[in-house]
Structures are given as structure tokens and as C-alpha cells.
Short mmCIF file of C-alpha atoms and ligand atoms in Angstrom, two decimals:
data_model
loop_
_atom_site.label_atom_id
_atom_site.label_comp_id
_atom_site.label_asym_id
_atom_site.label_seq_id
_atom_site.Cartn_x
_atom_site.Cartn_y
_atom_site.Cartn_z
CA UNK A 1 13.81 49.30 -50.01
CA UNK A 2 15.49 51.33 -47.08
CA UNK A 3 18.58 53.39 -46.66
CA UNK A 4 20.32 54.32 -44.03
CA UNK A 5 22.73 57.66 -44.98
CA UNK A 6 25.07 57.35 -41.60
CA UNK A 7 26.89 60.08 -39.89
CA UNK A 8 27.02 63.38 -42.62
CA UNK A 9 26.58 66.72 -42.37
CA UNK A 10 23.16 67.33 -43.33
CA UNK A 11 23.26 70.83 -45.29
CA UNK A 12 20.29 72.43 -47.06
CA UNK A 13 19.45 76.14 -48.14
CA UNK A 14 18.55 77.19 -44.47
CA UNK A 15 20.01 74.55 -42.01
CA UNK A 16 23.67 72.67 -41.54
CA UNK A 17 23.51 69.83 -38.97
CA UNK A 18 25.36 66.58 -37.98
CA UNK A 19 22.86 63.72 -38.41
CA UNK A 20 21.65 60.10 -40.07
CA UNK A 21 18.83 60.43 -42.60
CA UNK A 22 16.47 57.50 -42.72
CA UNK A 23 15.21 56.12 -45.80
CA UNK A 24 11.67 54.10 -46.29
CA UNK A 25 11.05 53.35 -49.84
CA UNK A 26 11.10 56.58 -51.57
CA UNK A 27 10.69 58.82 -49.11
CA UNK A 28 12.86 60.44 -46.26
CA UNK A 29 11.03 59.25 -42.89
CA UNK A 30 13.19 60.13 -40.01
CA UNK A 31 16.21 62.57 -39.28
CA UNK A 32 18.26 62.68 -36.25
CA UNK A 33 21.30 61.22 -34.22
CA UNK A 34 22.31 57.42 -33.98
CA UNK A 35 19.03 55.81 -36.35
CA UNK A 36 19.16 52.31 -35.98
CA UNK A 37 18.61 50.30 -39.29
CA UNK A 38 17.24 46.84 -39.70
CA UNK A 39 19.82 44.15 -40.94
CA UNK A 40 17.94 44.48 -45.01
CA UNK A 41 18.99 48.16 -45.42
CA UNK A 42 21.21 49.59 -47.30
CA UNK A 43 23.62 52.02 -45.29
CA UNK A 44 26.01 54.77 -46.43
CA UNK A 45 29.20 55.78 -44.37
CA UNK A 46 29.03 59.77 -45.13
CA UNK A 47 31.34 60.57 -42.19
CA UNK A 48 33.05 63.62 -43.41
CA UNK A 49 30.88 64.10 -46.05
CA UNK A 50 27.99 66.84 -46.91
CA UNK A 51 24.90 65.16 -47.18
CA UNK A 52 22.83 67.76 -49.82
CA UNK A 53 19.54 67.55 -51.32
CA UNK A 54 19.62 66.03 -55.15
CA UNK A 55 20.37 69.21 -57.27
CA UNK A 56 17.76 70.33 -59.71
CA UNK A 57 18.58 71.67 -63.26
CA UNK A 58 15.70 74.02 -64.56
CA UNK A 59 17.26 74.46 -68.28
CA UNK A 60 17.62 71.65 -70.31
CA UNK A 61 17.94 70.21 -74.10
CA UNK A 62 18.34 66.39 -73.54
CA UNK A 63 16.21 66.33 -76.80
CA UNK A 64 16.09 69.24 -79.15
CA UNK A 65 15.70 69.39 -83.46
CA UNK A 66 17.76 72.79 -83.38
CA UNK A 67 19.40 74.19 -86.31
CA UNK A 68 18.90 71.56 -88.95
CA UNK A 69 20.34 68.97 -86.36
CA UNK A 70 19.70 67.49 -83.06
CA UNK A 71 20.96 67.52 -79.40
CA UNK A 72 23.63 64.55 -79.42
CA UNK A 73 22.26 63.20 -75.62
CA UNK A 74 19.54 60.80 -75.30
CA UNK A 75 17.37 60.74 -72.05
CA UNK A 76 18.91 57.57 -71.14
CA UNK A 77 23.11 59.35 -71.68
CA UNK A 78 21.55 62.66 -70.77
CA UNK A 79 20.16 61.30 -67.49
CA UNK A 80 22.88 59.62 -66.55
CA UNK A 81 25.14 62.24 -66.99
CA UNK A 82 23.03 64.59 -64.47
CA UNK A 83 23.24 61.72 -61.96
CA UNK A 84 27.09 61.37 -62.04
CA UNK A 85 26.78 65.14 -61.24
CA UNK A 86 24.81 65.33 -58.96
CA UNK A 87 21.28 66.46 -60.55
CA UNK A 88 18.83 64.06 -59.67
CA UNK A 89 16.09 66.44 -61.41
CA UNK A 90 15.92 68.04 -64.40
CA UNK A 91 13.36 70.28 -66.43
CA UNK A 92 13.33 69.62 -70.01
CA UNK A 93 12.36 72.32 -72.86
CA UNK A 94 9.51 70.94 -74.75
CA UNK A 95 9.97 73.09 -77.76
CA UNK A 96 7.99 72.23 -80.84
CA UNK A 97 8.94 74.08 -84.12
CA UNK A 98 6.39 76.39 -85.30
CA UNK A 99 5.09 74.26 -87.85
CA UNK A 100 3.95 71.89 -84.84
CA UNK A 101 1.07 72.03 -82.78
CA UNK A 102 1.89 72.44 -79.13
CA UNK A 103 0.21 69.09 -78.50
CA UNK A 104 2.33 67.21 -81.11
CA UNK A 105 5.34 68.95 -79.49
CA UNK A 106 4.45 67.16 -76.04
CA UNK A 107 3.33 64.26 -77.54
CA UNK A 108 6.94 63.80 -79.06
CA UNK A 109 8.86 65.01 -76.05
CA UNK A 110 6.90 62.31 -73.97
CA UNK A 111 7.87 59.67 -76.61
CA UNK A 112 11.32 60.65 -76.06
CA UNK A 113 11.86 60.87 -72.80
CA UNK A 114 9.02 57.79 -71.01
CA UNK A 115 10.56 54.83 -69.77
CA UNK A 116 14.15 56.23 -70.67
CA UNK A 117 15.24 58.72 -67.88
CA UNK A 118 17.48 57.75 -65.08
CA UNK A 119 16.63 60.59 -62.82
CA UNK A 120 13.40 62.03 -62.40
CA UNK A 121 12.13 64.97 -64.90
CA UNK A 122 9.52 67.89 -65.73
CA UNK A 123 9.21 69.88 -68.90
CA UNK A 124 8.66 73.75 -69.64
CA UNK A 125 5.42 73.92 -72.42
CA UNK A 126 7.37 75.95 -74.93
CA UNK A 127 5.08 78.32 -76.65
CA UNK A 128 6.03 78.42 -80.33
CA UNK A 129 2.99 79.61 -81.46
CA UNK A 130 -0.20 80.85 -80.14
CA UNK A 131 -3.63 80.80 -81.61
CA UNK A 132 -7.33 79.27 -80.41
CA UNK A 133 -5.84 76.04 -80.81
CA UNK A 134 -2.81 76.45 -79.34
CA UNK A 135 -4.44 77.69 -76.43
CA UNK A 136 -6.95 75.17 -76.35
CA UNK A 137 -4.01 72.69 -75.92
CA UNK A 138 -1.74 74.41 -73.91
CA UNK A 139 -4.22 74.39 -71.21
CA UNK A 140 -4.57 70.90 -71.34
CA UNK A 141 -1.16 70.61 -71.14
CA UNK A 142 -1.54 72.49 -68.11
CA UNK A 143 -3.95 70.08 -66.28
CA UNK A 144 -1.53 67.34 -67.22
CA UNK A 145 0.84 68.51 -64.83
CA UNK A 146 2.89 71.37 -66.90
CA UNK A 147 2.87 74.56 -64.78
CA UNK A 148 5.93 76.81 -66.87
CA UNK A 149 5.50 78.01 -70.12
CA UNK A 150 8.93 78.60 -72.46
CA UNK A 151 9.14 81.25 -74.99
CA UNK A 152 12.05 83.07 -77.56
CA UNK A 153 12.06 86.16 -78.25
CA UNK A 154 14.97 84.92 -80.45
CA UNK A 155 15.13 82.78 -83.24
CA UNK A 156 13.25 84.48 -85.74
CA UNK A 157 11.55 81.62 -88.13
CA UNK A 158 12.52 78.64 -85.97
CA UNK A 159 11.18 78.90 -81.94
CA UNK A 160 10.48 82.87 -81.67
CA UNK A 161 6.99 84.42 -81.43
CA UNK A 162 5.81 87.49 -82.23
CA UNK A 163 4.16 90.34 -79.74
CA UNK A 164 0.91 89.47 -80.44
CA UNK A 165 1.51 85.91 -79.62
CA UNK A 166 3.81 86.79 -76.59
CA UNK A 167 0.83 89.05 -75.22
CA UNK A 168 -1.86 86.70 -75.26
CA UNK A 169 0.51 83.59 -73.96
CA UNK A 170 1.47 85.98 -71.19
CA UNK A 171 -2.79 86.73 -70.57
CA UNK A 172 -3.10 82.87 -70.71
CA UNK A 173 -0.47 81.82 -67.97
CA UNK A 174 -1.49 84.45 -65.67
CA UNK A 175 -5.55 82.95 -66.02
CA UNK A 176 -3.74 79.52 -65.42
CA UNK A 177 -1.67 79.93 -62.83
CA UNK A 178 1.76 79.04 -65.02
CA UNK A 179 4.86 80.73 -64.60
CA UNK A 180 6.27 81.99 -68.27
CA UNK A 181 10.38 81.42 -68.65
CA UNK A 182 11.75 83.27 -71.62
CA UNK A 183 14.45 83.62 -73.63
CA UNK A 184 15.34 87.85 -74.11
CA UNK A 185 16.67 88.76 -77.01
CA UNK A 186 15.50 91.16 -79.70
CA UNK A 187 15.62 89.05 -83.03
CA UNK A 188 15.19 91.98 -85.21
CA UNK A 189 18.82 93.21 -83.67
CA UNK A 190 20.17 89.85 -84.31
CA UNK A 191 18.66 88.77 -87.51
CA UNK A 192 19.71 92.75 -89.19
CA UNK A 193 23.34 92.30 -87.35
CA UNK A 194 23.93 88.74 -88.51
CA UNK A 195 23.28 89.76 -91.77
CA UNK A 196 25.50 92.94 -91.81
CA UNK A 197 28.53 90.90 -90.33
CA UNK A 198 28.62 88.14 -92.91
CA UNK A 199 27.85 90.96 -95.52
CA UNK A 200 31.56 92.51 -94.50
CA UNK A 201 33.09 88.81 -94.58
CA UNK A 202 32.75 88.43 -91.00
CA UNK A 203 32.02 85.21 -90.81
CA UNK A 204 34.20 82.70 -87.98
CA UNK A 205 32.88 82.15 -84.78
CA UNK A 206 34.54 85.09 -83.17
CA UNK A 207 31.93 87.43 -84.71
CA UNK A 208 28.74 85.35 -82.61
CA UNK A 209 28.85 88.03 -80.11
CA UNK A 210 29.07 90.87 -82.10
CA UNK A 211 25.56 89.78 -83.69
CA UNK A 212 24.13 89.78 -80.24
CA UNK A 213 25.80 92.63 -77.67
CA UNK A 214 24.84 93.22 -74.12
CA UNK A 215 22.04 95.58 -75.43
CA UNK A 216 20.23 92.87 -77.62
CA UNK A 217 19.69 90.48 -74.82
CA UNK A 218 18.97 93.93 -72.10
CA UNK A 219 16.17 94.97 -74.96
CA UNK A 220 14.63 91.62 -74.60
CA UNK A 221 14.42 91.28 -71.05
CA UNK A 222 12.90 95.45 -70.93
CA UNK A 223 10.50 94.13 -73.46
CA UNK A 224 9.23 90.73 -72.02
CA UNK A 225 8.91 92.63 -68.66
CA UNK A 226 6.80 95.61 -70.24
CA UNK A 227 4.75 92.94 -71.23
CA UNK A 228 5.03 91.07 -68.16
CA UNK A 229 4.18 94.26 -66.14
CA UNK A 230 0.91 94.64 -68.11
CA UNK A 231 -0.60 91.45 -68.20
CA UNK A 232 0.60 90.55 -64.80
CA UNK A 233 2.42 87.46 -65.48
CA UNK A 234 4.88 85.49 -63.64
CA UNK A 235 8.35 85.48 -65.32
CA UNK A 236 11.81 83.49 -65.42
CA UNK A 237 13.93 84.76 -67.41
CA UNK A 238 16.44 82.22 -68.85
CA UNK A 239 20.30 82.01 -69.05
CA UNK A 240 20.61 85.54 -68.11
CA UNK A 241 24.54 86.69 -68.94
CA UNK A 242 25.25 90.42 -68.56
CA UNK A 243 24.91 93.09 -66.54
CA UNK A 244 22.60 95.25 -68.96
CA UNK A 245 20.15 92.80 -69.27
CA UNK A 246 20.78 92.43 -65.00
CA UNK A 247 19.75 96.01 -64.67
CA UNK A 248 16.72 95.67 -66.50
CA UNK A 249 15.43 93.03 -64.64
CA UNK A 250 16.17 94.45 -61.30
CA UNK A 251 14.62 97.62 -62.51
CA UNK A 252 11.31 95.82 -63.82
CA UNK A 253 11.11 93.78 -60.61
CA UNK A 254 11.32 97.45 -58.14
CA UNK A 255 8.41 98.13 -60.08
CA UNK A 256 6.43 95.20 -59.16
CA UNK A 257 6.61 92.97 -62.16
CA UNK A 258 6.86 89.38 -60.96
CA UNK A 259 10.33 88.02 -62.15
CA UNK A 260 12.73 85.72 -61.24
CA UNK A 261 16.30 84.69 -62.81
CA UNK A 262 18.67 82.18 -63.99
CA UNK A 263 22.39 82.57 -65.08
CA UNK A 264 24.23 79.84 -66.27
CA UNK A 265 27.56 77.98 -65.19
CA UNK A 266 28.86 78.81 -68.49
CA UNK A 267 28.55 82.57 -67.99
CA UNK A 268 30.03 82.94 -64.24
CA UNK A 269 33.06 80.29 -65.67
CA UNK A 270 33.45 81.48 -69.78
CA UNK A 271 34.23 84.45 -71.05
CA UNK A 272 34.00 85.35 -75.43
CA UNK A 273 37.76 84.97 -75.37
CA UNK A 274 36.55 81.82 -75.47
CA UNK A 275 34.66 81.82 -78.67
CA UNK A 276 37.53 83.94 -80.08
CA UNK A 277 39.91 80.76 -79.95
CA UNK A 278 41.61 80.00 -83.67
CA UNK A 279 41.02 76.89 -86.06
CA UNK A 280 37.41 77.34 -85.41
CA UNK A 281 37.85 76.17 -82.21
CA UNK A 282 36.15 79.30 -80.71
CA UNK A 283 32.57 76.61 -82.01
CA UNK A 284 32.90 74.96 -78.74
CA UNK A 285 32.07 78.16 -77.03
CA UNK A 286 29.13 79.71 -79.07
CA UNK A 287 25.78 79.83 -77.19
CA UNK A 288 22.81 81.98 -77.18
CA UNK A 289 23.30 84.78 -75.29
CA UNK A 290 27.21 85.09 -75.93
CA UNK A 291 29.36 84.09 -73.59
CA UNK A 292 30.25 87.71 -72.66
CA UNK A 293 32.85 90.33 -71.44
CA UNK A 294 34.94 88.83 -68.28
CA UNK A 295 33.82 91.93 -66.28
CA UNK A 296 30.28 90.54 -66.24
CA UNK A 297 31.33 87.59 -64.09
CA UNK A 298 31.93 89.50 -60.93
CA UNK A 299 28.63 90.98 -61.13
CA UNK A 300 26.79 87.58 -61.90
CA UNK A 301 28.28 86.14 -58.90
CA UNK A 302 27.28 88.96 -56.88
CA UNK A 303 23.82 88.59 -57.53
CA UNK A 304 23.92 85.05 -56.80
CA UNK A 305 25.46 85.48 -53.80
CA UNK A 306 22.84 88.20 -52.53
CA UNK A 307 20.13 86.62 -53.67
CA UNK A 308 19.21 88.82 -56.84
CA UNK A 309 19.70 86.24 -59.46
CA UNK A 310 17.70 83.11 -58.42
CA UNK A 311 19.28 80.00 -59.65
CA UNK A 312 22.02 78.63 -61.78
CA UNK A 313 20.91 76.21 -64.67
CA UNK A 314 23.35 74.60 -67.70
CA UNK A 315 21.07 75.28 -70.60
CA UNK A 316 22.57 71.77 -71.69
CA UNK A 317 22.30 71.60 -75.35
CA UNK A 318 25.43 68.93 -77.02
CA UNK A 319 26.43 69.20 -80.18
CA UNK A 320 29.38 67.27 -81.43
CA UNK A 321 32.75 69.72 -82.70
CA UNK A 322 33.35 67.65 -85.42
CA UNK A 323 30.59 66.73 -87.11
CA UNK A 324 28.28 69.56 -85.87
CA UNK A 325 29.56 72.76 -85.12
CA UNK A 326 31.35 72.86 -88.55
CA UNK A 327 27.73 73.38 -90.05
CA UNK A 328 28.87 76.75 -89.36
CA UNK A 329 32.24 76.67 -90.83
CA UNK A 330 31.91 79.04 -93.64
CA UNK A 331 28.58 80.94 -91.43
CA UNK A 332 28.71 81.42 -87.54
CA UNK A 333 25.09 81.87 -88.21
CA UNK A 334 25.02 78.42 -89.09
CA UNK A 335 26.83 76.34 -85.90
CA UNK A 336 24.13 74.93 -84.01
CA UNK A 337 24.36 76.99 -80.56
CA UNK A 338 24.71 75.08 -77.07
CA UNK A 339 27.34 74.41 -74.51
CA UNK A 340 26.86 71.20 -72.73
CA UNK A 341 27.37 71.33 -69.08
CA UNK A 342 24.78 68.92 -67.54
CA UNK A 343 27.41 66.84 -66.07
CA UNK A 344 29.54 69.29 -64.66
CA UNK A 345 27.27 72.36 -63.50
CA UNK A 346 27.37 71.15 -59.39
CA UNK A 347 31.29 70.15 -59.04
CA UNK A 348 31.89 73.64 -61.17
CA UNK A 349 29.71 75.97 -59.15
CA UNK A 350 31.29 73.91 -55.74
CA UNK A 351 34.84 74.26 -56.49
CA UNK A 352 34.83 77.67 -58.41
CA UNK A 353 31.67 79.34 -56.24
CA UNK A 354 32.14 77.85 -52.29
CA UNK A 355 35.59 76.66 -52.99
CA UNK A 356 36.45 79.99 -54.06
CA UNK A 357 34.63 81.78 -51.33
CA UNK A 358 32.32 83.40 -53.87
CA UNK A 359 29.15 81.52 -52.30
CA UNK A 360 28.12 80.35 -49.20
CA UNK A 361 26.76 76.88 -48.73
CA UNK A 362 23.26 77.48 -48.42
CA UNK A 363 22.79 80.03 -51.19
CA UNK A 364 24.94 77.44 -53.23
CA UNK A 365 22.19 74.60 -52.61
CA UNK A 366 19.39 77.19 -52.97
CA UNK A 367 20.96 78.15 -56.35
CA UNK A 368 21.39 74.75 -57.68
CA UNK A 369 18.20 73.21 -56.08
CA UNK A 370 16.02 74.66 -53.43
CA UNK A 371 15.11 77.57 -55.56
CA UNK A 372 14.45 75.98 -58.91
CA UNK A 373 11.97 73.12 -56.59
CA UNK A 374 10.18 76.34 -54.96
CA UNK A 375 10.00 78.36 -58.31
CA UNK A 376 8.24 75.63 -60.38
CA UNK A 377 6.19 74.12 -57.79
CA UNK A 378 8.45 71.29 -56.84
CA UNK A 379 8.99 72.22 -53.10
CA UNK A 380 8.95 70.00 -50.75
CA UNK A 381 8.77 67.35 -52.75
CA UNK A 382 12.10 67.91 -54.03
CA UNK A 383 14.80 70.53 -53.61
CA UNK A 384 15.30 69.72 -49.62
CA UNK A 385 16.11 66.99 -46.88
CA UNK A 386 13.16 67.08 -44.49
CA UNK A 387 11.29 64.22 -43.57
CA UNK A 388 7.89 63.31 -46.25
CA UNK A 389 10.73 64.64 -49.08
CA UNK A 390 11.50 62.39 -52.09
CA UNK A 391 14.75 60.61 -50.77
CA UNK A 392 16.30 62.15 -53.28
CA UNK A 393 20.58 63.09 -51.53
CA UNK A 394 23.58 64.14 -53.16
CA UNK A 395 26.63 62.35 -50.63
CA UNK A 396 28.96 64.58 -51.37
CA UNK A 397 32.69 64.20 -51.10
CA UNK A 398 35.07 67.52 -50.56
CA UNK A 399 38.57 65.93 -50.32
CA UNK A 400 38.43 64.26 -53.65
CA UNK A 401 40.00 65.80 -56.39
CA UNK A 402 39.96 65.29 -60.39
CA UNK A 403 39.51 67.23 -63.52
CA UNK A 404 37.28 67.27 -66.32
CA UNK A 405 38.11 65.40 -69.35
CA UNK A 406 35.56 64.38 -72.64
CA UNK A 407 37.01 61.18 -73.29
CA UNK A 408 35.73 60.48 -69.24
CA UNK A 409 32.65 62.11 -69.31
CA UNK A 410 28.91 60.73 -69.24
CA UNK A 411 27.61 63.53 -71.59
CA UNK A 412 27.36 62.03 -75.09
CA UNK A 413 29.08 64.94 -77.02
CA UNK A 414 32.65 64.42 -78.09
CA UNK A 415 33.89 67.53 -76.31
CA UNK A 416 34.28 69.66 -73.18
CA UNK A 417 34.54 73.53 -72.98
CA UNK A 418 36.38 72.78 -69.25
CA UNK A 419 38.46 70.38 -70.72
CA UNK A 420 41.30 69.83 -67.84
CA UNK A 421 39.69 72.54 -65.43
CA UNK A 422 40.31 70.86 -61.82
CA UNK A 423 36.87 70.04 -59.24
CA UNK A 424 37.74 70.27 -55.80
CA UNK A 425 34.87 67.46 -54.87
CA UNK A 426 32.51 65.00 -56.07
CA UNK A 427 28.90 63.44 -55.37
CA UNK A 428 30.02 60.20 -53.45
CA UNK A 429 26.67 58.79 -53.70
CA UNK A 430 23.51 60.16 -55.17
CA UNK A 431 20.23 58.53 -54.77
CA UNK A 432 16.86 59.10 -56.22
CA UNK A 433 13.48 58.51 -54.57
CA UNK A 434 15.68 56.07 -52.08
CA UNK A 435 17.86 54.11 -54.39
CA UNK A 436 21.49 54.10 -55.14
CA UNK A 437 22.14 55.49 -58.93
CA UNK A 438 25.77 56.79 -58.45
CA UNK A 439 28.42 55.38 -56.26
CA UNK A 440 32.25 56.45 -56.40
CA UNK A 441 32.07 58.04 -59.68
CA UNK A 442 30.23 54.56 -61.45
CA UNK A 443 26.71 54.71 -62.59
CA UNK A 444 24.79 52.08 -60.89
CA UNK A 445 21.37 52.80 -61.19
CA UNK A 446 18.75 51.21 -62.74
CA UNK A 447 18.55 53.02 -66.20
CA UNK A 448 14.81 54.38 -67.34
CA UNK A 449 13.20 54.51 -63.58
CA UNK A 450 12.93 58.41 -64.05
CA UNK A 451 9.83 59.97 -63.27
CA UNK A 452 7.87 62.18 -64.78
CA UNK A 453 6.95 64.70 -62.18
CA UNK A 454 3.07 66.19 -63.11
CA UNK A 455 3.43 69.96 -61.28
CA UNK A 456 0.19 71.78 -60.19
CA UNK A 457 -0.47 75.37 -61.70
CA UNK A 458 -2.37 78.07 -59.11
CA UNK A 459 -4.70 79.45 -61.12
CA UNK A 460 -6.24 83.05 -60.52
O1 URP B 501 22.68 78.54 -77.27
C1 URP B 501 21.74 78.04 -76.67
N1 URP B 501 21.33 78.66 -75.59
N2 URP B 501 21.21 76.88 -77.09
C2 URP B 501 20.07 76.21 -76.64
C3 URP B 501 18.80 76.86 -77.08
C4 URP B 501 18.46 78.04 -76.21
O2 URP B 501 18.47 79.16 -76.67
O3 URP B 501 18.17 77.87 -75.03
ZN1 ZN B 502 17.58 80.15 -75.05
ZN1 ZN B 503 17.77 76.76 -73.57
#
């Protein structure tokens, strides 16, 4: 198998070039002007095209019991869906409930996802609960290639642990070597608030956000980063939306404490207007954190842009709007939270981010790949276009133009919150490890040749 990708511009997070990039097998061999290619290969016209390296989601639900339901994707539609976008690597939350062991949780997640993922994949351990056992397991996990930990400081009764838990998971990944990604928010606040708002009839979707303020997800991120900041710790912090909970990580990281962020394409694009909409509608738009206060976009992007927030993820998690967010008709406690973006994340963050002069071109492939690749110990495997990479290249095409529509999309949920928005640009071609998956908009790849990708920790 070799590929020839002819005439693009080559652009990753620290370099923009004309050149060809050379192909052998999986790998990216050679990189420079006029490469010649043997009759057998396969060769790409990206003349006026960028030629990027494969983007890399870090926040995913492909497969996820949530809420008394499940995530509607499959690896195999999930997949798929990231390719036609763009994302030729994603990182999965393993999250057992806590009535699992940690090692049944990756023992299921591996079940789900071997043999069935289009593009290649990596998990986050998520810590549900922690005890000698746990422990015992999670280490293993470890050695097995895991390197990032996942815990909620949310979801009281279903995912979330408690301090004690939190500080000895925290003492654990810093002995290992693991990074620790967290959901921040203070599930006391939500759990008393929830309660109080339905109490007082409040029940539609609108009221979501009232349950969980800017101050309920800032709490969160001040407490994981106390912790954080005593144990020592390395920390992600997750789907980051506001500018409270912004402040407090910027704070905690002046001081030392070793943390780095995500935001999510829903919260630079949606605003709770959103989740406001009548007929229930306002379902489609209810995540955890809230989509939040318009005002907080400007300062999302800006941290982007200047490098204090370190990547943008989707937090993909589908669930259908007609038969699954109406769990929650009578109960916004009760409509299974996610907004599914997988398929969409790149072209969005392109057209509303670069397009838009809100992002340059190399902090928008650091953003939606480099980073994520150096972050969870990826780099330069993936995440770059450098010869010895994973040939792994996102041909991307600026002059086309299109709009988002459910009824075309790869994502198996029957829905889109950017239903009609218009992308200025498209992945052309997008290859993985050196062969062809996407071409003009068609899936073509070979479904299930996904790999698992084992990561290796740095312990102390
Ligand atoms: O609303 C969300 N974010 N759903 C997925 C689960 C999580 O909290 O990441
Ligand atoms: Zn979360
Ligand atoms: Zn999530």
C-alpha cells in the first residue's frame, strides 16, 4: 500500500509549506517537492487544497449506558461519522457505573468497540469508584496502554465520586504517571437546585441551566484543582464552558498546579437560548455543563486563540429527540444529557473559527489535533505530518460549500443542533494509517480496521 498526496499545502500546528507527502504502508516516509511514485500507488491531486494532520477528538461517548438509556452511535456509525469529518482519532470514555468494577468497565468497552472502529481509538479509564481493588485494576489498566484517568464530580449516584475517592485516584495517577481529566461540577449544588426547581413546577428544559450556573461548574474546577495542587496530579479538565470556571483554572495553573483544558464546539457555537426553544425543543440543546450565556463565547475563543484553553473536543454523546430526550418530558432532570457533534466539530471550528478570523491556522490544528496527540501521549505518532508519523491526513477542501442537515448526516441520532448552519469547507480525502476512508463526502473505507492505540504512562 502507498500513497502519493500530490501538490497541497502541507499545514500543521508550527509549519505551512507547499509540498507532496509520500506514503509507505502506514507510515509517512518522505516530504518534499516533485516525489515520484511507482505506477501501484495510489495518488491524490490536493492542488489547492490544505493537506492537515487527521484531527483528534479527546471527548467521546460512542458507547455510553447514561441515564437509563444508551448513546444511539455504534463504533462502527460513530467511527464513520468522525472520518467524514475529519477525525481520524478519537478517545473514548470508558465509564463503568459504580456498581461495576473498573475492570468489567474495560472489559465491556473493549467488547464494544474491537474489530468495529473505522478510525483508530484510545479510551480515558473512568474512575467511578476507588477502593484496593479498584486500584489494583486500574493500574493494570494502566500497563495495558491507558495513560488518562476520567472522573465526575457530577452525577451524584450514577458516575460521581466522592473526595475521598477523588484524593486517592488523584495520589494514584500521579505514582503512575496518568494524566486525570475531570468533569467540574459540584453535585451537591446541582442535586439541592434540581430539586428546588421541580419543587416550584419548574420543570421544561429551559430550567437545565438554572440547576447548574456558572458558579457550580467554577466550584468544581477550584475544588478538583485544590486537590490537584496537593497531590500533585496532572489535570484536564473537560468541556470547560464559562468564564468563572476559566478564571479558576487560570488562577490554579499561576500557582503551579498542572492543568490543561478543553472547551467544546458546542459552547464557542450554542448559547442557552438554545435550550430555551418551545415544544420541548430546547431537549436538543441540554448538556452537562449548560450551554451558557452568549457573552462567554468571546472569551472561550480568546483563550483558544492565545493558547490558554488547550483543545476543542465534541463531548459526542447522541440521543435520539423523539424517543429519548422526552424521558425528560415531564422532568428536565430526566432527558438524557449530550449534544452530538462528532461529525461536525472540524468543518464548524474551520468555517466559524479561521473562516471567521477568530483562529489562526496553526492554533486551529493544534486545537483540534496536535494538542490533544501531545497531551495524552500520542505525539508523534499522531497529531502531525512529519515523516515516521502514522499516515494519518485530512485533504482538505476550502472552496466547497454545504450545510448541515440530520437526514444527511453519518451520526446515528435523528437530529442536529446546527441543523442548516452553512460550512465553508470539507475534508476532500481523509486517510488513516495510509489508506483512503473518505473521498468526496462518501465513506469508502474499510469498516472495523480501527486501532486500538495502547499509550505509555511516565511514571514518577
Ligand atoms: O451532557 C453531557 N456532557 N453528556 C455526556 C456525559 C458527560 O458529562 O460528559
Ligand atoms: Zn461530563
Ligand atoms: Zn463527556
Amino acid at each position: 500500500m502507498s500513497l502519493l498526496i500530490k501538490n497541497g499545502r502541507v499545514v500543521t500546528a508550527d509549519s505551512d509549506f507547499h509540498a507532496d507527502v509520500w506514503c509507505e504502508g502506514e507510515t509517512i516516509t518522505a516530504i518534499g517537492p516533485n516525489l515520484p511514485a511507482p505506477p501501484d500507488a495510489t495518488v491524490i491531486d490536493a492542488a489547492g487544497k490544505l493537506v492537515f494532520p487527521g484531527f483528534i477528538d479527546p471527548h467521546t461517548h460512542i458507547y455510553l449506558p447514561f441515564m437509563g438509556t444508551h448513546s444511539k452511535d455504534s463504533y462502527e456509525t460513530g467511527s464513520r461519522a468522525a472520518l467524514m469529518g475529519g477525525t481520524t482519532t478519537i478517545f473514548d470514555m470508558c465509564c463503568p457505573s459504580r456498581a461495576q468494577s473498573a475492570w468489567e468497565g474495560w472489559e465491556t468497552w473493549r467488547a464494544q468497540s474491537e474489530g468495529r472502529s473505522a478510525c483508530d481509538y484510545s479510551f480515558h479509564m473512568g474512575v467511578t469508584r476507588f477502593d484496593a481493588a479498584a486500584e489494583e485494576q486500574l493500574s493494570e489498566i494502566v500497563r495495558l496502554g491507558v495513560q488518562s484517568f476520567k472522573v465526575f464530580l457530577a452525577y451524584k449516584g450514577a458516575f460521581g465520586i466522592d473526595d475521598t475517592e477523588l484524593y486517592h485516584t488523584l495520589k494514584l495517577a500521579r505514582r503512575l504517571g496518568v494524566t486525570v481529566c475531570a468533569h467540574c461540577e459540584n453535585e451537591t449544588l446541582v442535586a439541592e437546585r434540581q430539586r428546588e426547581l421541580l419543587a416550584a413546577g419548574k420543570t421544561g428544559p429551559e430550567w437545565h441551566h438554572e440547576s447548574r450556573p456558572p458558579r457550580v461548574e467554577a466550584e468544581g474546577v477550584h475544588h478538583l484543582l485544590s486537590f490537584a495542587e496537593l497531590t500533585g496530579a496532572s489535570t484536564y479538565i473537560v468541556h470547560l464552558s464559562c468564564r468563572e470556571a476559566l478564571a479558576e483554572a487560570l488562577a490554579a495553573r499561576a500557582r503551579g498546579v498542572r492543568v490543561d483544558i478543553e472547551t467544546l464546539i458546542q459552547y464557542l457555537l450554542l448559547d442557552k437560548t438554545d435550550a430555551e426553544r418551545p415544544d420541548f425543543e430546547g431537549a436538543k440543546y441540554v448538556m452537562s455543563p449548560p450551554l451558557r450565556d452568549r457573552a462567554n463565547q468571546d472569551a472561550l475563543w480568546h483563550a483558544l486563540q492565545s493558547g490558554l484553553i488547550q483543545t476543542v473536543a465534541t463531548d459526542h454523546a447522541p440521543f435520539d429527540f423523539a424517543a429519548q430526550k422526552p424521558m425528560g418530558r415531564d422532568d428536565f432532570t430526566r432527558i438524557p444529557n449530550g449534544i452530538p457533534a462528532l461529525e461536525d466539530r472540524v468543518n464548524l471550528l474551520w468555517t466559524r473559527g479561521v473562516r471567521a478570523g477568530r483562529l489562526d491556522l496553526h492554533r486551529f490544528v493544534d486545537v483540534a489535533s496536535t494538542r490533544a496527540a501531545k497531551i495524552f501521549g500520542l505525539f508523534p505518532r499522531k497529531g502531525t505530518v512529519a515523516p515516521g508519523s502514522d499516515a494519518d491526513l485530512v485533504v482538505f477542501d476550502p472552496a466547497w460549500r454545504g450545510e448541515i442537515h440530520a437526514a444527511r448526516q453519518a451520526m446515528n441520532v435523528d437530529y442536529s443542533a446546527f441543523e442548516g448552519w452553512k460550512l465553508e469547507g470539507r475534508p476532500h480525502v481523509v486517510t488513516v494509517r495510509g489508506e483512503v476512508m473518505v473521498r468526496d463526502g462518501e465513506f469508502v473505507g474499510p469498516p472495523g480496521r480501527g486501532k486500538f492505540l495502547p499509550r505509555e504512562a511516565a511514571p514518577l
